[in-house]
mmCIF file of C-alpha atoms in Angstrom:
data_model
loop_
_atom_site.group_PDB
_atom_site.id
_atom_site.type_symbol
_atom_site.label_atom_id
_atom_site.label_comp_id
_atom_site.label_asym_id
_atom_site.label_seq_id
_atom_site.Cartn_x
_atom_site.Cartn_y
_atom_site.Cartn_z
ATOM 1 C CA UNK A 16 116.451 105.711 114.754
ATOM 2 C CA UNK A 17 115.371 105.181 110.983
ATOM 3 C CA UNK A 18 113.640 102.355 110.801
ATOM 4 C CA UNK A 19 114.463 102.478 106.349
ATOM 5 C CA UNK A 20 117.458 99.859 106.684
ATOM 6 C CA UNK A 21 116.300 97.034 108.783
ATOM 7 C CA UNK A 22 112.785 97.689 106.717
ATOM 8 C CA UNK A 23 115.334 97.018 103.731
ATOM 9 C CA UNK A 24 117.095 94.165 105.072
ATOM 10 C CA UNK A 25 113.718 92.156 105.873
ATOM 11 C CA UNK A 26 112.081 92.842 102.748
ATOM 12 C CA UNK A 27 114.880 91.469 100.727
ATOM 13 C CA UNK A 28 115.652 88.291 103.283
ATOM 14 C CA UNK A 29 112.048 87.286 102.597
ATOM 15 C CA UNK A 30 112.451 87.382 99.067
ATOM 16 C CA UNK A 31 115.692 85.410 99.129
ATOM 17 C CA UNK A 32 114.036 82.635 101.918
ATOM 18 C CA UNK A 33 110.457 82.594 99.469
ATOM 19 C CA UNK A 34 112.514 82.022 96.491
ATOM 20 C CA UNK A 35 114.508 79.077 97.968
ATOM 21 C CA UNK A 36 111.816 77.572 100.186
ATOM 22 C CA UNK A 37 108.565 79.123 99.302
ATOM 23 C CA UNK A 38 107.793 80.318 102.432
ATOM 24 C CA UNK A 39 108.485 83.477 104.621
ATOM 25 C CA UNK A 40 109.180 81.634 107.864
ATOM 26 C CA UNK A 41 107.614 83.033 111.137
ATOM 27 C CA UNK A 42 111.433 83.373 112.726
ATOM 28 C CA UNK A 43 111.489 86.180 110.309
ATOM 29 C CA UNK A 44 107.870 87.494 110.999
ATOM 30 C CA UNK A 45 107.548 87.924 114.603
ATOM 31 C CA UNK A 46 110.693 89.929 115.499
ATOM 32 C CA UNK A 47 109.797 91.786 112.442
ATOM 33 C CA UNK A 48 107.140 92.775 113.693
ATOM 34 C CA UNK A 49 108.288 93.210 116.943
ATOM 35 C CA UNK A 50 111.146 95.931 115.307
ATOM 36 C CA UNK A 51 108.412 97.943 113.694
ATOM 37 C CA UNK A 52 106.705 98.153 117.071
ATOM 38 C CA UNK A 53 109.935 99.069 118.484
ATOM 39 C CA UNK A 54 111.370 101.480 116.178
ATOM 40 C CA UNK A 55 107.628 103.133 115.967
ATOM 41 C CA UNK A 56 107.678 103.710 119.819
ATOM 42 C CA UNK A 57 111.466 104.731 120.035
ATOM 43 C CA UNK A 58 110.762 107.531 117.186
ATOM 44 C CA UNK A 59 107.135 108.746 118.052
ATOM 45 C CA UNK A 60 105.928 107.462 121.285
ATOM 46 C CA UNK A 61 102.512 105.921 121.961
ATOM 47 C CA UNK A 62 100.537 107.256 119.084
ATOM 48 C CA UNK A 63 103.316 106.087 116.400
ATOM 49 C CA UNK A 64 102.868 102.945 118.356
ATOM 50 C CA UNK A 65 99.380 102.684 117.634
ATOM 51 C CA UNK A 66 99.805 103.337 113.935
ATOM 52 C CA UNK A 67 102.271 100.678 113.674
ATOM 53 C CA UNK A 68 99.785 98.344 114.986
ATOM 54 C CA UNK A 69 96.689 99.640 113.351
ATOM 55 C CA UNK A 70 99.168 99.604 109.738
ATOM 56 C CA UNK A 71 99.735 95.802 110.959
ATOM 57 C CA UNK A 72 96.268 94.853 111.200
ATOM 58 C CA UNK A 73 95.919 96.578 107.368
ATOM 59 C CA UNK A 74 99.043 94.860 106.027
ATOM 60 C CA UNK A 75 97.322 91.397 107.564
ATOM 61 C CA UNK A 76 93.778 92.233 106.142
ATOM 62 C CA UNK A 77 94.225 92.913 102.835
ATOM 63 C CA UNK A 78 95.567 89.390 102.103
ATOM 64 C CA UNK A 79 93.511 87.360 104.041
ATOM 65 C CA UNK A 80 90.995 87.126 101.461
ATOM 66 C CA UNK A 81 93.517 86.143 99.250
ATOM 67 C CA UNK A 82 94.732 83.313 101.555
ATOM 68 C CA UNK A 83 91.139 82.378 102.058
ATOM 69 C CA UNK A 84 91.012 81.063 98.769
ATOM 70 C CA UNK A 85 94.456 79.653 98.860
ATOM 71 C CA UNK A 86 95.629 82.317 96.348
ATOM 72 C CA UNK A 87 98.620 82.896 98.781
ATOM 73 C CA UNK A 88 100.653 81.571 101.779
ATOM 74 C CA UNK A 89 100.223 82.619 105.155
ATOM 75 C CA UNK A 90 103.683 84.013 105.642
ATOM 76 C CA UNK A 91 102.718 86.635 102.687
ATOM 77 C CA UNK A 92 99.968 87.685 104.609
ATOM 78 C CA UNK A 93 102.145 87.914 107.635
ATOM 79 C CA UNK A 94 104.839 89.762 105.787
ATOM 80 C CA UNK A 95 102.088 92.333 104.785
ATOM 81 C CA UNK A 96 101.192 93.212 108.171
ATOM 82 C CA UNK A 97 105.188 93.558 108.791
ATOM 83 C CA UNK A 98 104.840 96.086 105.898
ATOM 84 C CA UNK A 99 101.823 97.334 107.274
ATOM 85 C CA UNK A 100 103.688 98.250 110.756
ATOM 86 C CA UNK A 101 106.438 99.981 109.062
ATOM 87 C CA UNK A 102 104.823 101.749 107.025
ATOM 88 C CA UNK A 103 101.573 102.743 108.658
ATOM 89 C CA UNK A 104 98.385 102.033 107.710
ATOM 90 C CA UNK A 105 97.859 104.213 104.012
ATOM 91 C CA UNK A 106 101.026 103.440 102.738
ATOM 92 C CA UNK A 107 100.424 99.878 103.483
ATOM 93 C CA UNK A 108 97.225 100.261 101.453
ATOM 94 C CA UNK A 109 99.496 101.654 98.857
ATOM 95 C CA UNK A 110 101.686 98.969 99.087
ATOM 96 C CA UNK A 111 99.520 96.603 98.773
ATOM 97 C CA UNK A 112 98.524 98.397 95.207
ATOM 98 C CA UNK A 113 101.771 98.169 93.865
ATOM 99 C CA UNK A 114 102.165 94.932 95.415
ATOM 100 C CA UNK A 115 99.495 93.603 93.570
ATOM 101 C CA UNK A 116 100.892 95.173 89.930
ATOM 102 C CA UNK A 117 104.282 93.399 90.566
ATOM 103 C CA UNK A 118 102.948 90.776 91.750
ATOM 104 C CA UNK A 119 100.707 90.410 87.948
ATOM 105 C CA UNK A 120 104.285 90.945 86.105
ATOM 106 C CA UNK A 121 106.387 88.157 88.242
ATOM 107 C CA UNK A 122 103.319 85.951 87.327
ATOM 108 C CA UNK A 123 103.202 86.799 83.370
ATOM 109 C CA UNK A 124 107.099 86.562 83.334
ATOM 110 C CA UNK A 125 106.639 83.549 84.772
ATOM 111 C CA UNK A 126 104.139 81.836 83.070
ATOM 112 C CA UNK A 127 106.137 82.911 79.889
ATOM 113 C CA UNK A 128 109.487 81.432 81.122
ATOM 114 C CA UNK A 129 107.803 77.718 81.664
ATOM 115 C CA UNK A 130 105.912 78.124 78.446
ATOM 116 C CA UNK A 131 102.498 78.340 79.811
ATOM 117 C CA UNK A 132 101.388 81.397 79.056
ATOM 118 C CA UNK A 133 98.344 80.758 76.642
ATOM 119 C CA UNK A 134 97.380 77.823 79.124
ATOM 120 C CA UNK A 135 97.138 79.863 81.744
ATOM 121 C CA UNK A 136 95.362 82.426 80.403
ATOM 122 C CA UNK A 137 92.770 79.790 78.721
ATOM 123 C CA UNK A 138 92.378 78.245 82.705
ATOM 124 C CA UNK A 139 91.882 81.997 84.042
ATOM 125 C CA UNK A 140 89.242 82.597 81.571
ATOM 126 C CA UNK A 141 87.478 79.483 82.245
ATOM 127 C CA UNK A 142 87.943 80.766 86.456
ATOM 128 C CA UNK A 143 89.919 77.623 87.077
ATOM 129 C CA UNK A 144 93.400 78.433 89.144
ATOM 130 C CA UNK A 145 96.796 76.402 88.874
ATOM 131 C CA UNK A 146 97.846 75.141 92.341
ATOM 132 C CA UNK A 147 101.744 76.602 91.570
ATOM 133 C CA UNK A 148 103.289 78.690 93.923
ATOM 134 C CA UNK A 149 104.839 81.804 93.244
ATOM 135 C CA UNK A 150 107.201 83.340 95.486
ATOM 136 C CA UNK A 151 105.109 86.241 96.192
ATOM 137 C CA UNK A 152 107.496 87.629 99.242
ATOM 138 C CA UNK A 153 109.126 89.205 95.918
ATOM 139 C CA UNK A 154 106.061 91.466 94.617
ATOM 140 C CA UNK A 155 105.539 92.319 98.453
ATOM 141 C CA UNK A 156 109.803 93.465 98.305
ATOM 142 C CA UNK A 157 109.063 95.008 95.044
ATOM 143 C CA UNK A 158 105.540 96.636 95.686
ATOM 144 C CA UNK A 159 106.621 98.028 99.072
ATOM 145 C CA UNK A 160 110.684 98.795 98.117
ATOM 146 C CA UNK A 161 108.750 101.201 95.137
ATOM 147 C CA UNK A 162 106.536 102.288 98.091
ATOM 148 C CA UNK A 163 108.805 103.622 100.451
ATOM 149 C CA UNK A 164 111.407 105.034 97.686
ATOM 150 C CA UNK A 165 108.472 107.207 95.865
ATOM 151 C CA UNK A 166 107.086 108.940 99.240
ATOM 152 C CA UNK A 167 108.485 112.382 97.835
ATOM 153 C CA UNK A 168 106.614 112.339 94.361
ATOM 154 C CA UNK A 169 102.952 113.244 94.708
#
C-alpha cells in the first residue's frame, strides 16, 4: 500500500490543528506513527520496519536541540520523527533541511506582516529571542511536502 496519501493527509491536518491551536496534539502523533510503522512493515517487511524506526529516532533528534532551548514545541519534534518514519532516515535529514529554509521564510513573512521586522532582526543580533510562537507544523508540511514531491530530481 502507498503510504504517499495518508503521509499527505497528516502533514496538512497538523498544519491546520498548529495554525488554530498552536500545537500538533499527540492524538495525531501516536497513530501517526503507528501508520508509518505499519505501512513500512506491510510494504517491506522487517528491515523497512527498522528504517521506519531508525528514520523516527532522526526525525525526533534533529529538533530536540531546538526544543531544548524552547525554540520549538514538543509536538514539532514529534511530528519530525512522524516524518522521519515515513520517510526513512536521509530523507528525513533532508527534510529537516528544507524544513528549516521554510521554516526562515514563514518567520520573515511573518515578522513583516505584524510590522516587526527591523525589531526582530535588532533582538537576533543582540542573541535575544521573542517568546512568539510560530506554527511551525507548517515549515515541517512545507519542508517535507517539497521533500517527498522532488525524490525524482537529483
Amino acid at each position: 500500500m502507498n503510504a504517499t496519501a495518508p503521509f499527505l493527509v497528516i502533514l496538512l491536518l497538523a498544519a491546520f490543528v498548529d495554525l488554530l491551536t498552536n500545537k500538533v496534539p499527540n492524538i495525531l502523533i501516536l497513530p501517526s506513527l503507528l501508520l508509518a510503522f505499519l505501512l513500512s512493515y506491510m510494504n517491506g517487511g522487517a528491515g523497512l520496519l527498522l528504517n521506519s524506526i531508525f528514520g523516527a529516532c532522526v526525525g525526533f533528534l534533529v529538533l530536540l536541540y531546538p526544543y531544548s532551548k524552547s525554540l520549538i514545541g514538543a509536538g514539532d519534534v514529534k511530528l519530525m520523527a512522524v516524518v522521519g518514519a515515513f520517510l526513512g532516515p536521509k530523507l528525513a535529514l533532508l527534510a529537516f533541511l528544507y524544513t528549516s529554509v521554510f521554516g526562515g521564510l514563514i518567520v520573515l513573512v511573518y515578522l513583516a506582516y505584524k510590522g516587526l521586522l527591523a525589531q526582530s532582526f535588532r533582538r537576533v543580533m543582540s542573541l535575544q529571542f521573542s517568546s512568539a510562537r510560530i506554527p511551525y507544523a507548517c515549515a515541517i508540511s512545507a519542508g517535507s511536502c517539497f521533500t517527498l514531491f522532488n525524490l525524482n530530481y537529483p
